[in-house]
Short mmCIF file of C-alpha atoms and ligand atoms in Angstrom, two decimals:
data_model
loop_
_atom_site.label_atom_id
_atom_site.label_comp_id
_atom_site.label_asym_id
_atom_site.label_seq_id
_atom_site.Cartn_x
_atom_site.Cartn_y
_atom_site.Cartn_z
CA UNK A 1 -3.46 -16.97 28.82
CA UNK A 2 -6.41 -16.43 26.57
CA UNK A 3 -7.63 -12.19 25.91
CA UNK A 4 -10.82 -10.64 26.55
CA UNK A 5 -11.53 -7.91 24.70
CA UNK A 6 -14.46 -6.21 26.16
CA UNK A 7 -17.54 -4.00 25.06
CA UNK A 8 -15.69 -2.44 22.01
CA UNK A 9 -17.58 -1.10 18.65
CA UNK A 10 -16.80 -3.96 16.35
CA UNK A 11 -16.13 -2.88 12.56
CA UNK A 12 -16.22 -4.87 10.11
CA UNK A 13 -17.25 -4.00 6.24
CA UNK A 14 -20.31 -4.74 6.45
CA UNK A 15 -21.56 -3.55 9.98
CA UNK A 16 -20.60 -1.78 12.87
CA UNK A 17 -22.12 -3.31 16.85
CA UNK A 18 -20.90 -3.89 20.32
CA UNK A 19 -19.92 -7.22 21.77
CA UNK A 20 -17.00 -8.81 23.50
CA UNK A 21 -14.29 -10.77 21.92
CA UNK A 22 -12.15 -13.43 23.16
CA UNK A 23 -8.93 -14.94 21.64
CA UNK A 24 -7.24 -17.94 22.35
CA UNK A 25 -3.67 -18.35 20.56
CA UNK A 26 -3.75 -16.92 17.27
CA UNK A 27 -7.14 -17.12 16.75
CA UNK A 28 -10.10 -15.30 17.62
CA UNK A 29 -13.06 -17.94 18.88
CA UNK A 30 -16.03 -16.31 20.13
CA UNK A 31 -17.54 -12.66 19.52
CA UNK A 32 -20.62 -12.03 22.04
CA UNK A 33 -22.11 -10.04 24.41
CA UNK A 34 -21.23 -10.39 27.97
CA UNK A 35 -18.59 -12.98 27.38
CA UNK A 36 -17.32 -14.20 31.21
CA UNK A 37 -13.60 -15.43 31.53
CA UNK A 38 -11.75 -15.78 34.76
CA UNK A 39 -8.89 -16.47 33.84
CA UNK A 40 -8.65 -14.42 30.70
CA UNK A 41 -6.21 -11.28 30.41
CA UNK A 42 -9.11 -8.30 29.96
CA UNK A 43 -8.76 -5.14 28.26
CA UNK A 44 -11.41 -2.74 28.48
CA UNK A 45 -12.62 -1.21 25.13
CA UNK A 46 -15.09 1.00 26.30
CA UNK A 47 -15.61 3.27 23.80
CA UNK A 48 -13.42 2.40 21.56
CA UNK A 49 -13.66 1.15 18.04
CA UNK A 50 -12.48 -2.21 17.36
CA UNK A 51 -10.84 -3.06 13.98
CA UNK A 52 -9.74 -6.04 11.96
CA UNK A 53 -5.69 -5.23 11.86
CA UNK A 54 -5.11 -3.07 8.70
CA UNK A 55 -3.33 -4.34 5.51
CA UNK A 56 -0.70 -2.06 3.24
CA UNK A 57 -1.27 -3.49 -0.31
CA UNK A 58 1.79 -1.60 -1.33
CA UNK A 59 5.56 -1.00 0.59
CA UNK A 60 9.03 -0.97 -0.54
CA UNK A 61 11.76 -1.33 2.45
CA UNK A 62 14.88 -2.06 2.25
CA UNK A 63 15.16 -1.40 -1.62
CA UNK A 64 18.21 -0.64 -3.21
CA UNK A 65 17.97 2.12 -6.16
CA UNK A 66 21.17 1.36 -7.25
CA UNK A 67 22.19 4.73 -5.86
CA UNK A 68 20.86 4.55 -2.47
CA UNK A 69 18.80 2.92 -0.42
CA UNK A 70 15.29 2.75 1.02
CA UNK A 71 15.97 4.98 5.06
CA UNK A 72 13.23 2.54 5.89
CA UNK A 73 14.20 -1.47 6.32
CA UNK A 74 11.67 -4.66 7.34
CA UNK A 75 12.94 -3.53 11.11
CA UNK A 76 11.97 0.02 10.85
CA UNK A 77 8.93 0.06 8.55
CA UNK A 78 7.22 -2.56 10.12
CA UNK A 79 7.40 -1.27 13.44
CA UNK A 80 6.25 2.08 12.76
CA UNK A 81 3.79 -0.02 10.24
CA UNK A 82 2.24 -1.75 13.64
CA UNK A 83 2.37 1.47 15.62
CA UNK A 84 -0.30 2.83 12.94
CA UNK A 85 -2.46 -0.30 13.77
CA UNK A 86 -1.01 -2.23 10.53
CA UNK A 87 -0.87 -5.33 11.19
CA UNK A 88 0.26 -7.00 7.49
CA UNK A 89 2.09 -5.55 4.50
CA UNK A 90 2.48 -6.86 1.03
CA UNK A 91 6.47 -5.46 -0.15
CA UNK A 92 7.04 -5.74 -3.73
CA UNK A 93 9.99 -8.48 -4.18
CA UNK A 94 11.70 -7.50 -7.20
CA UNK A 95 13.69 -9.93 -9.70
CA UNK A 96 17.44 -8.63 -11.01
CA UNK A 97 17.77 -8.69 -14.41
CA UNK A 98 19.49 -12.06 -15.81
CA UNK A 99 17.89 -13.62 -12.29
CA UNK A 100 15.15 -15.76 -10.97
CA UNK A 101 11.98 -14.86 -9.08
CA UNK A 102 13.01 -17.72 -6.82
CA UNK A 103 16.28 -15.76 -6.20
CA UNK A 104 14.11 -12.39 -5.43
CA UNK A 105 11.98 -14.45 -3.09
CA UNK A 106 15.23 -15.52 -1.12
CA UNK A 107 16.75 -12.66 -1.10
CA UNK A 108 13.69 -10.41 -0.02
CA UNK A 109 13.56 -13.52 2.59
CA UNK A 110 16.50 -12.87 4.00
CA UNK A 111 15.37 -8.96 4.67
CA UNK A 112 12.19 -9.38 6.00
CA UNK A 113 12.31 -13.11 8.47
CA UNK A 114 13.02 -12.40 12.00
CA UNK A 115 13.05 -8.95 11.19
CA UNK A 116 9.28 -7.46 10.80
CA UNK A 117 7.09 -6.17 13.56
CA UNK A 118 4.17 -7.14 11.92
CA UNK A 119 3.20 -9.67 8.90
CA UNK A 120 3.97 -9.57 5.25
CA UNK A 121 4.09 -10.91 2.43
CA UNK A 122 5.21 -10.33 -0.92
CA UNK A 123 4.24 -9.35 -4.54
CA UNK A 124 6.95 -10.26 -6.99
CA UNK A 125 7.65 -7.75 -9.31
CA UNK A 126 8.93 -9.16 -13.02
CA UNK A 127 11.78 -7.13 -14.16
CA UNK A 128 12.61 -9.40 -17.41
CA UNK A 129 9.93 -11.32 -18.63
CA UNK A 130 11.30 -15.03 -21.03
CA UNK A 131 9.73 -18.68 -21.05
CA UNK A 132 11.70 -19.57 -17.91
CA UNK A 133 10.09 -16.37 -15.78
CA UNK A 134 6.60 -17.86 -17.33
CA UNK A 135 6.88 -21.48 -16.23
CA UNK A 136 8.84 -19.92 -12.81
CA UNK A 137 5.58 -17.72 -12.04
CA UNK A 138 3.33 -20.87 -11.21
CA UNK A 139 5.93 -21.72 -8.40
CA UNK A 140 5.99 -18.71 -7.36
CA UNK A 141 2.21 -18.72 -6.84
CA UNK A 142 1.98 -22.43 -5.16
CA UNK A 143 5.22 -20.88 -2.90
CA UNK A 144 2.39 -18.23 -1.26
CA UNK A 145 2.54 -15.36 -3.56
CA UNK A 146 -0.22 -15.29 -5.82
CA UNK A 147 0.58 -11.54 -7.00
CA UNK A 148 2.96 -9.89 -9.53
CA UNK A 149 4.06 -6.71 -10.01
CA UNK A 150 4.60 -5.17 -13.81
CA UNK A 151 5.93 -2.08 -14.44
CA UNK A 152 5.35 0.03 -17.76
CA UNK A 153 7.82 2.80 -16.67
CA UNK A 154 11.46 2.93 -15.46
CA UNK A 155 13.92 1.52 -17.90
CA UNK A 156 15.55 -0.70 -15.53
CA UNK A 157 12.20 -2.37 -14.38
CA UNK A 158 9.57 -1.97 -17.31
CA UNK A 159 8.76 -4.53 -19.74
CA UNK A 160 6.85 -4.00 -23.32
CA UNK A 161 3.52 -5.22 -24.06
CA UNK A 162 4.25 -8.36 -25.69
CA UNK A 163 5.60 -9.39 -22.07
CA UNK A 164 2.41 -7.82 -20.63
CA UNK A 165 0.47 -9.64 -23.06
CA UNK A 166 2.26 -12.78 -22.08
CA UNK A 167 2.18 -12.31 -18.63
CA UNK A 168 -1.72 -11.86 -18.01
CA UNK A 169 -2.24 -14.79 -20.26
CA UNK A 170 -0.26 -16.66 -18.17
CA UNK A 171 -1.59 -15.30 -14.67
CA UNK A 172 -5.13 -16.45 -16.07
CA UNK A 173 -4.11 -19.59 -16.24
CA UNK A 174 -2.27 -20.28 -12.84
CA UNK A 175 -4.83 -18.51 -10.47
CA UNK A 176 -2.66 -15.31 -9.75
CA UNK A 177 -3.31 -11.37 -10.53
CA UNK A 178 -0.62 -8.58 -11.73
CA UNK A 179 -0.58 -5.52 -10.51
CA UNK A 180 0.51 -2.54 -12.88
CA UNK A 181 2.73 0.76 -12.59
CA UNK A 182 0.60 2.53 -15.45
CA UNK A 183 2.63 5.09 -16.89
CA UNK A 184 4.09 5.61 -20.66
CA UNK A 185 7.62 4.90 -19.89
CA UNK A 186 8.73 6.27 -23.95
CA UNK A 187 7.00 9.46 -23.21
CA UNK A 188 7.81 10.04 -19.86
CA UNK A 189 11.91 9.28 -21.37
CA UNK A 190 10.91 11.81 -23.87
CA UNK A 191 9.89 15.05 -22.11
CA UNK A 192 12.69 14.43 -19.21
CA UNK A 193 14.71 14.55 -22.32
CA UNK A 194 13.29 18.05 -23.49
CA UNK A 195 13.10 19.05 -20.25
CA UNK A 196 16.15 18.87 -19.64
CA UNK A 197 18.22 20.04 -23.14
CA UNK A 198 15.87 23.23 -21.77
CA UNK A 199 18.08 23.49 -18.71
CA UNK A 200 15.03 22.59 -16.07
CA UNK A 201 16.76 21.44 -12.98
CA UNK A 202 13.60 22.77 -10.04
CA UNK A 203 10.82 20.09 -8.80
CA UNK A 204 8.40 21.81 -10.39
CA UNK A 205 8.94 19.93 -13.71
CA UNK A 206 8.80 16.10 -12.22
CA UNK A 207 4.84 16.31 -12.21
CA UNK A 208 5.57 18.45 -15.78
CA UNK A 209 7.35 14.88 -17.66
CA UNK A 210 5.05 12.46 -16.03
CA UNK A 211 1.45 13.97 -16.90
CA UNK A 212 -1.74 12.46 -16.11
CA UNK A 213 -2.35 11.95 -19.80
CA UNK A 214 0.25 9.30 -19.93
CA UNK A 215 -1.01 7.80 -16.77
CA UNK A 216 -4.49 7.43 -18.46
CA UNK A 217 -3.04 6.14 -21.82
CA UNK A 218 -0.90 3.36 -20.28
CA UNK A 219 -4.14 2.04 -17.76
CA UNK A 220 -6.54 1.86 -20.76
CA UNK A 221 -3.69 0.22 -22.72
CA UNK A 222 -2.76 -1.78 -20.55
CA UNK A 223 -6.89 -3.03 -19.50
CA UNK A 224 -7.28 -3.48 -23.12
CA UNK A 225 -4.35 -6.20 -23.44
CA UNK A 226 -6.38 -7.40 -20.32
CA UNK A 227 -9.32 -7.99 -21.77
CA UNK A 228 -8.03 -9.47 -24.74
CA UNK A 229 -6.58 -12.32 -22.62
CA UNK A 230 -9.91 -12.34 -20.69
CA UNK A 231 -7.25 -12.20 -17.44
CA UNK A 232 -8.00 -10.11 -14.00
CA UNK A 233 -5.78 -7.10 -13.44
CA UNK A 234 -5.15 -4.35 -11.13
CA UNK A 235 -3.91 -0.87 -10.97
CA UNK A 236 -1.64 0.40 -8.46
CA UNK A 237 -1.37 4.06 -7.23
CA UNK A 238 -4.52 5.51 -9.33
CA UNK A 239 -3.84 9.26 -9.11
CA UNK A 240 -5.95 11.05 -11.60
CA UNK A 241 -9.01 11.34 -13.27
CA UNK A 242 -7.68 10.14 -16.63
CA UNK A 243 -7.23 6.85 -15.08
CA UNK A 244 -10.52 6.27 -13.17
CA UNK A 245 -12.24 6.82 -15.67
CA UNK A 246 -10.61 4.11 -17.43
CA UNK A 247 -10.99 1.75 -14.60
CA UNK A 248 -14.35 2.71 -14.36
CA UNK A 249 -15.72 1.90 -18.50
CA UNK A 250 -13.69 -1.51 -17.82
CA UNK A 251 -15.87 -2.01 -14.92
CA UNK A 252 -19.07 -1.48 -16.57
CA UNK A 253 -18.08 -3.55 -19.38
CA UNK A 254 -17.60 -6.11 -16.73
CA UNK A 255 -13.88 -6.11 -17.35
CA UNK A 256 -12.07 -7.79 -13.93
CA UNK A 257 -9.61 -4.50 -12.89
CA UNK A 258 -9.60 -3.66 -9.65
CA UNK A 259 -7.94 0.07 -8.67
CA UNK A 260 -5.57 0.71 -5.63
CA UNK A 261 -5.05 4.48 -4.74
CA UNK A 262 -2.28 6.03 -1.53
CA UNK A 263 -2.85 8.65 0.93
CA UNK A 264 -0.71 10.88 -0.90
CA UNK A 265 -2.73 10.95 -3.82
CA UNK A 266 -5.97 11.78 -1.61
CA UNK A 267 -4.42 14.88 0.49
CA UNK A 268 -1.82 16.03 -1.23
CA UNK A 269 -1.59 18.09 -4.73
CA UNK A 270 0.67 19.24 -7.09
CA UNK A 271 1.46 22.91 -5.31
CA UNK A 272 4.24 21.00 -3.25
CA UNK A 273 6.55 20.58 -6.36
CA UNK A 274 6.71 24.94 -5.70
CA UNK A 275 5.75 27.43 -8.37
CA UNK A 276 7.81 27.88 -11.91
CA UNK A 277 10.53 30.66 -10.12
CA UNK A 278 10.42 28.77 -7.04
CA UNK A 279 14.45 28.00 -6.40
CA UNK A 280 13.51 26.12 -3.01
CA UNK A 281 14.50 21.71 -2.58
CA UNK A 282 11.23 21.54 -0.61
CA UNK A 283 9.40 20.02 -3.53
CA UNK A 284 11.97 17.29 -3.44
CA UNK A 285 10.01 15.51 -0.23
CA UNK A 286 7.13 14.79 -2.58
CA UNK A 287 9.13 13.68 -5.73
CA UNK A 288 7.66 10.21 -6.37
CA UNK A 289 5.62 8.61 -9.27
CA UNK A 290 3.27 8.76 -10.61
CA UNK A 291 3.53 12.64 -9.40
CA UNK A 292 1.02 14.38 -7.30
CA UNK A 293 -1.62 15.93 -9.39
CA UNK A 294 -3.66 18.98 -9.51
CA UNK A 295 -6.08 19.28 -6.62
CA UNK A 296 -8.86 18.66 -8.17
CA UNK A 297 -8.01 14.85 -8.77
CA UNK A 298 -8.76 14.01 -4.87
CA UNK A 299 -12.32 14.51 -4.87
CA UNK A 300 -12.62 12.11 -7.87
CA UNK A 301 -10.36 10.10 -6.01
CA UNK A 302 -12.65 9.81 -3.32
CA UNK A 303 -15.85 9.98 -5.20
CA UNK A 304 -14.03 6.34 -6.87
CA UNK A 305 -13.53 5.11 -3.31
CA UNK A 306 -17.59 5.70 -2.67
CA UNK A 307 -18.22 4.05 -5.93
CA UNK A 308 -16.25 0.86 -5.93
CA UNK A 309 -13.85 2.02 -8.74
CA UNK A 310 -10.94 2.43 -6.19
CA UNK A 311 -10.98 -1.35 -4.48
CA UNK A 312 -8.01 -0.82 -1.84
CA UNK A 313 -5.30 2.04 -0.40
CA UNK A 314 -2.01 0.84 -0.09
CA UNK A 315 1.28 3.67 1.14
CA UNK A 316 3.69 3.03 -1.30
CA UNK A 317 5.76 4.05 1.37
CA UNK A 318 9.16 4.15 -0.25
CA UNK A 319 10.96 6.29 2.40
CA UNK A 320 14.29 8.53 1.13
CA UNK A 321 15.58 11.43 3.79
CA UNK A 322 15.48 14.30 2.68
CA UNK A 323 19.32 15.24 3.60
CA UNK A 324 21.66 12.89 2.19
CA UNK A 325 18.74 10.78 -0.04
CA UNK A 326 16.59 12.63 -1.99
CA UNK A 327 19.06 15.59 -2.28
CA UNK A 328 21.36 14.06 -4.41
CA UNK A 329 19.03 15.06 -6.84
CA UNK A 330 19.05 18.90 -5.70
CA UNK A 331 20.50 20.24 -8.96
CA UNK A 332 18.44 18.36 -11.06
CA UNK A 333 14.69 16.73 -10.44
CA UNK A 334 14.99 14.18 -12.80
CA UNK A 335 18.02 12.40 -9.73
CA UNK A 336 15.85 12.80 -7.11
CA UNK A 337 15.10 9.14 -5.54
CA UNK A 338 11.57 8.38 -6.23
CA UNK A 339 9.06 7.88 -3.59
CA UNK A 340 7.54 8.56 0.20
CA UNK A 341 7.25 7.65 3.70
CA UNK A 342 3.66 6.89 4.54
CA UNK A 343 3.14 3.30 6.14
CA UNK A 344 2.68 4.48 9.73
CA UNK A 345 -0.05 7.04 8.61
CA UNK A 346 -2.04 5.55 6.49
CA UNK A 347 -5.01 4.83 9.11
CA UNK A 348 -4.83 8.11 10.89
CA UNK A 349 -5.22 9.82 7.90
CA UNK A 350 -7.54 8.29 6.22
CA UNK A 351 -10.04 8.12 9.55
CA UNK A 352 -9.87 11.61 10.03
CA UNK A 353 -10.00 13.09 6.48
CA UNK A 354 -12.34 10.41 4.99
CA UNK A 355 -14.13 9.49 8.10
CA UNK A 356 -14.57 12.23 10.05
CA UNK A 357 -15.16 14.38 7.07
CA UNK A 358 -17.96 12.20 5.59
CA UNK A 359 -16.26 11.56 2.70
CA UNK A 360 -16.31 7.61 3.60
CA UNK A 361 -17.83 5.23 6.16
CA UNK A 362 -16.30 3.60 8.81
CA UNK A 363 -17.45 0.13 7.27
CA UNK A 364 -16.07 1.24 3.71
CA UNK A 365 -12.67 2.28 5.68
CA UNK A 366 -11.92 -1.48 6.94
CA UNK A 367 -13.10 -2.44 3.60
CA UNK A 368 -10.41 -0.61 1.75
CA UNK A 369 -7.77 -0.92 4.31
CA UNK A 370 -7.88 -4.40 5.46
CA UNK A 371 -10.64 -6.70 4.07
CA UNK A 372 -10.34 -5.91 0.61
CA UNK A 373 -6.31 -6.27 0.82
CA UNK A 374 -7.28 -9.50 2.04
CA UNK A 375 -9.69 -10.86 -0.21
CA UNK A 376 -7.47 -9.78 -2.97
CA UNK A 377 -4.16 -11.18 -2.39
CA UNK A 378 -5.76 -14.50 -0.90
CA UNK A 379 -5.60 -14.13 3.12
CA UNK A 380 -9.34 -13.89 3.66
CA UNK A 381 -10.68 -14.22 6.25
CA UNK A 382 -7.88 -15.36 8.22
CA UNK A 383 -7.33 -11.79 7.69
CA UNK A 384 -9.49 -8.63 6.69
CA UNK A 385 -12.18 -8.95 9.23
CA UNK A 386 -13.09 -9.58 12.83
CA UNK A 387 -14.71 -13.14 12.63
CA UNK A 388 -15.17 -16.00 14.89
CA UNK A 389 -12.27 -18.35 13.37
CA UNK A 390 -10.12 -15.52 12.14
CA UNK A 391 -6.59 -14.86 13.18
CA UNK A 392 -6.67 -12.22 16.13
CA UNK A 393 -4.83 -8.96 14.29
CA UNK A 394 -6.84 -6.53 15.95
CA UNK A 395 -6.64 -2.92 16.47
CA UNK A 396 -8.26 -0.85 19.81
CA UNK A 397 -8.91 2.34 18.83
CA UNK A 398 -9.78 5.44 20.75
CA UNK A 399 -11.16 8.13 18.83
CA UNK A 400 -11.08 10.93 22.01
CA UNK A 401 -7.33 11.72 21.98
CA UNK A 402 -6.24 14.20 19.19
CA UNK A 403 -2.44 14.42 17.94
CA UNK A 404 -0.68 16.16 15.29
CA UNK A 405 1.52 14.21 12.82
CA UNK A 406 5.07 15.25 12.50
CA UNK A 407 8.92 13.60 11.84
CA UNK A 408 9.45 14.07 15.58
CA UNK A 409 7.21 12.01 16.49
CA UNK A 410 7.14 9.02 13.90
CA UNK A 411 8.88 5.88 14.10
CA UNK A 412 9.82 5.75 10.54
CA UNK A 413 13.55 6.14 10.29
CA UNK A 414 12.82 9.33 7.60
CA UNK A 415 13.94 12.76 8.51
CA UNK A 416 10.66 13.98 6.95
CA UNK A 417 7.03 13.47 6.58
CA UNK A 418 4.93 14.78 4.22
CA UNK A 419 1.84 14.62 6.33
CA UNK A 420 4.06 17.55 8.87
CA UNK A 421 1.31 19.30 10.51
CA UNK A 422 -1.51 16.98 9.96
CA UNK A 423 -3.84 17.07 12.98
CA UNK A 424 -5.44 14.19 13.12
CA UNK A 425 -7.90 12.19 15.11
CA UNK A 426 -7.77 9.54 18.31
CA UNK A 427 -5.24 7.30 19.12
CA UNK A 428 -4.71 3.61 18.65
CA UNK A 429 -4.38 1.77 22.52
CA UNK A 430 -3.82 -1.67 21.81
CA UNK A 431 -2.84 -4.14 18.66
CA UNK A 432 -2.53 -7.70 18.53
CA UNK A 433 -0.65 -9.39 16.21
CA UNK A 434 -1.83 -12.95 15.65
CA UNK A 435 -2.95 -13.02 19.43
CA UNK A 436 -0.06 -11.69 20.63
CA UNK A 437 -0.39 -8.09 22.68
CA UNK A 438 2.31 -6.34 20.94
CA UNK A 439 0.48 -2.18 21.48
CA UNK A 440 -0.65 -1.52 25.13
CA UNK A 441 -1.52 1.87 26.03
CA UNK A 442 -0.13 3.11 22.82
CA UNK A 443 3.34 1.71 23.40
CA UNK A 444 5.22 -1.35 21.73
CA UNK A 445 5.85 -3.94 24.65
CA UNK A 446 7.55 -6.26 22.25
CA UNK A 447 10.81 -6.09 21.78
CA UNK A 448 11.52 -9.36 19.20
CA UNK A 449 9.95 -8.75 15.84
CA UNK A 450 7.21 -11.40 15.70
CA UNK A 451 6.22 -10.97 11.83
CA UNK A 452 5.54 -14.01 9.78
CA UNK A 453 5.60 -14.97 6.33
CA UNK A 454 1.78 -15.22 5.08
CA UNK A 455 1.34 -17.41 2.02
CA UNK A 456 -1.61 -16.10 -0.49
CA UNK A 457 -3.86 -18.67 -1.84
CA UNK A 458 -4.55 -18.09 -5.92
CA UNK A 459 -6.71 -15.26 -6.57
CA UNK A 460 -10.32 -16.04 -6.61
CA UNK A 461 -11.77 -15.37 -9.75
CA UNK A 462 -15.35 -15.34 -8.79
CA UNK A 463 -15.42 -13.59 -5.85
CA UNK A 464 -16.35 -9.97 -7.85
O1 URP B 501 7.89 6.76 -6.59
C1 URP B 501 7.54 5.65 -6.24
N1 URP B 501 6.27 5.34 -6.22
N2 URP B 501 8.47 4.75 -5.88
C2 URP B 501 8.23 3.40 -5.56
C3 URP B 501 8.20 2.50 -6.75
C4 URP B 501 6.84 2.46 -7.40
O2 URP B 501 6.73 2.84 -8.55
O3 URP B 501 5.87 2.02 -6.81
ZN1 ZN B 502 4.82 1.83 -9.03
ZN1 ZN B 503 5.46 1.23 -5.24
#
């Protein structure tokens, strides 16, 4: 039976006006005023807003530490991923040493198919970069995944810059874009070093050993190898000024970087690693990196949203619980498993602390949160926007009903958020997935994950 949405507030990037919408299949065909259809199943979206379904640049589930593992699988994070009106995620498939990517891609495969709530896809993160990886990456991009992953920190993912160098010159040339982890993995080795022959064990030194300075120094290093290879690049989880301000010279010059920033990074500020005496674990639910940073980083965060420096927000959500996960690392910081839940959030928060607090539009937010994410990673406009011809991921949105976010009420399988106590604004009614009615009345009425695979065409160069 073909949908009907009726007299919603239609956003898309570039404008916001009412009119009906009807699907048929996957596919959205017609978006009009008074559209009539007897036979059609109709929802009534009377004062609601009407987005394209959002897209998370930027999760990790089911990922193994090699201590522990992600709380959060495909299962779990993409349900609570759909109940936030998200609707497609990108998860970073990431190659074993001495492996293939083509192994990674089978093996993250075999997490995610039959078992997602909602779409994804997949970044491939290069862990060991020879001449096999660089003649594997073109297949990798013709197989649907035009985007790599490249890490400049962790010893047992990073690679040096002659592999960097490499592997933009070779993206260039096969249509695909790499994002980067910018942090100075040597210096961040270094101060956890002297950090810890000094005996500090608290969470107030994680944010102390990973600095924004080295944050800034590996983004303009790594832009500069960039531009020396003439190759498009992005940044993943921008949290400072020190690196938007790189992102933003590059820009000017006319440099191709694009900047992705998370929630976290937006709301949340160095004050939850505790003070120097503090003895508390608290701090541990925030231990991820790059670190949260000193307050006064989130309004040039947002000011870089408003600007077109920041291009997309993605979660990161890499969810450990706090009892049992993250405190294995409650006698010393430098253990704790790195990262956060976030994925089910993401759209809440940023409506009602960018949106409703002026900092951003409602046009800009489906730009950051879906089209963008789209256009990027080579969906668009299947995805990314409410079009005649598009697939039908839609979310129904009403803005009346207020909540408050806490772990008691998420479907993230965390025992913690760190968005506990955020009030935030309306409720999301409905979501389609590819036509399909899987929110009604703010409850899942699937019960068979219904996710697919969605293959990226090549990056388009030309499109900024
Ligand atoms: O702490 C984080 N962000 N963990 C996830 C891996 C990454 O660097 O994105
Ligand atoms: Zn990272
Ligand atoms: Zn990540």
């Amino acid at each position: 039976m073909d949908t009907l949405i009726k007299n919603g507030k239609i956003v898309r990037s570039d404008k916001t006006f009412l009119a009906d919408i009807l699907i048929s299949g996957e596919r959205i065909i017609k978006i009009e005023e008074n559209i009539e259809c007897e036979d059609c199943k109709v929802i009534d979206a009377k004062g609601c807003y009407v987005f394209p379904g959002f897209i998370d640049t930027h999760t990790h589930f089911d990922l193994d530490t090699g201590f522990t593992k992600t709380s959060d699988d495909f299962n779990t994070g993409t349900k609570a991923a759909i109940m936030g009106g998200t609707t497609t995620i990108l998860d970073f498939a990431t190659q074993d040493r001495g492996s293939t990517l083509k192994k990674a891609f089978d093996v993250w495969t075999k997490k995610a198919e039959d078992n997602s709530f909602c779409d994804y896809g997949f970044h491939m993160a290069i862990t060991e970069y020879n001449d096999y990886i660089e003649k594997e990456m073109e297949e990798i991009v013709e197989m649907g995944m035009p985007s790599f992953k490249l890490y400049m920190a962790y010893d047992a993912l990073r690679v040096d810059d002659g592999c960097i160098y490499r592997a933009l010159r070779r993206s260039k040339d096969i249509g695909a874009i790499i994002g980067f982890h910018c942090e100075n993995g040597d210096i961040i080795n270094a101060l956890t070093k002297e950090s810890r022959e000094r005996g500090e064990k608290t969470t107030y030194y994680h944010p102390r050993v990973k600095p924004a300075e080295i944050e800034g120094e590996a983004t303009e290093r790594v832009i500069a190898i960039a531009d020396m290879v003439k190759s498009p690049l992005y940044i993943v989880h921008v949290t400072c000024r020190e690196a938007l301000e790189k992102i933003e010279r590059a820009k000017d010059k006319g440099i191709k970087v694009f900047g992705e920033t998370c929630p976290q990074y937006l709301l949340l500020d160095i004050s939850r690693y505790g003070d120097i005496d503090d003895k508390s674990f608290e701090g541990g639910k925030y231990v991820l990196s790059p670190p949260l940073r000193d307050k006064k980083n989130q309004d040039i965060l947002w000011e870089g949203i408003k600007n077109n420096i920041i291009d997309f927000i993605g979660t990161d959500h890499c969810s450990f619980n706090f009892k049992g996960q993250k405190d294995i690392g409650i006698d010393d910081y430098s253990k704790i498993p790195n990262g956060i839940p976030g994925v089910e959030h993401r759209f809440y928060l940023m409506y009602t602390e960018g949106v409703m607090k002026n900092k951003i539009t409602l046009n800009k937010m489906v730009e950051i949160l879906s089209s963008n994410g789209a256009k990027f990673f080579g969906m668009y406009p299947d995805k990314g926007e409410i079009l005649e011809g598009s697939i039908a991921d839609i979310v129904i949105y009403d803005p009346d009903e207020n909540w408050t976010i806490s772990y008691k009420n998420q479907y993230q399988n965390v025992d913690y958020t760190p968005y506990e106590g955020f009030n935030v604004s309306g409720k999301i009614k409905h979501v389609f997935l590819r036509g399909n009615h899987v929110v009604e009345d703010g409850n899942m009425i699937i019960e068979k994950p219904l996710g697919k695979f969605v293959k990226g065409k090549r990056f388009d160069y030309d499109r900024k």
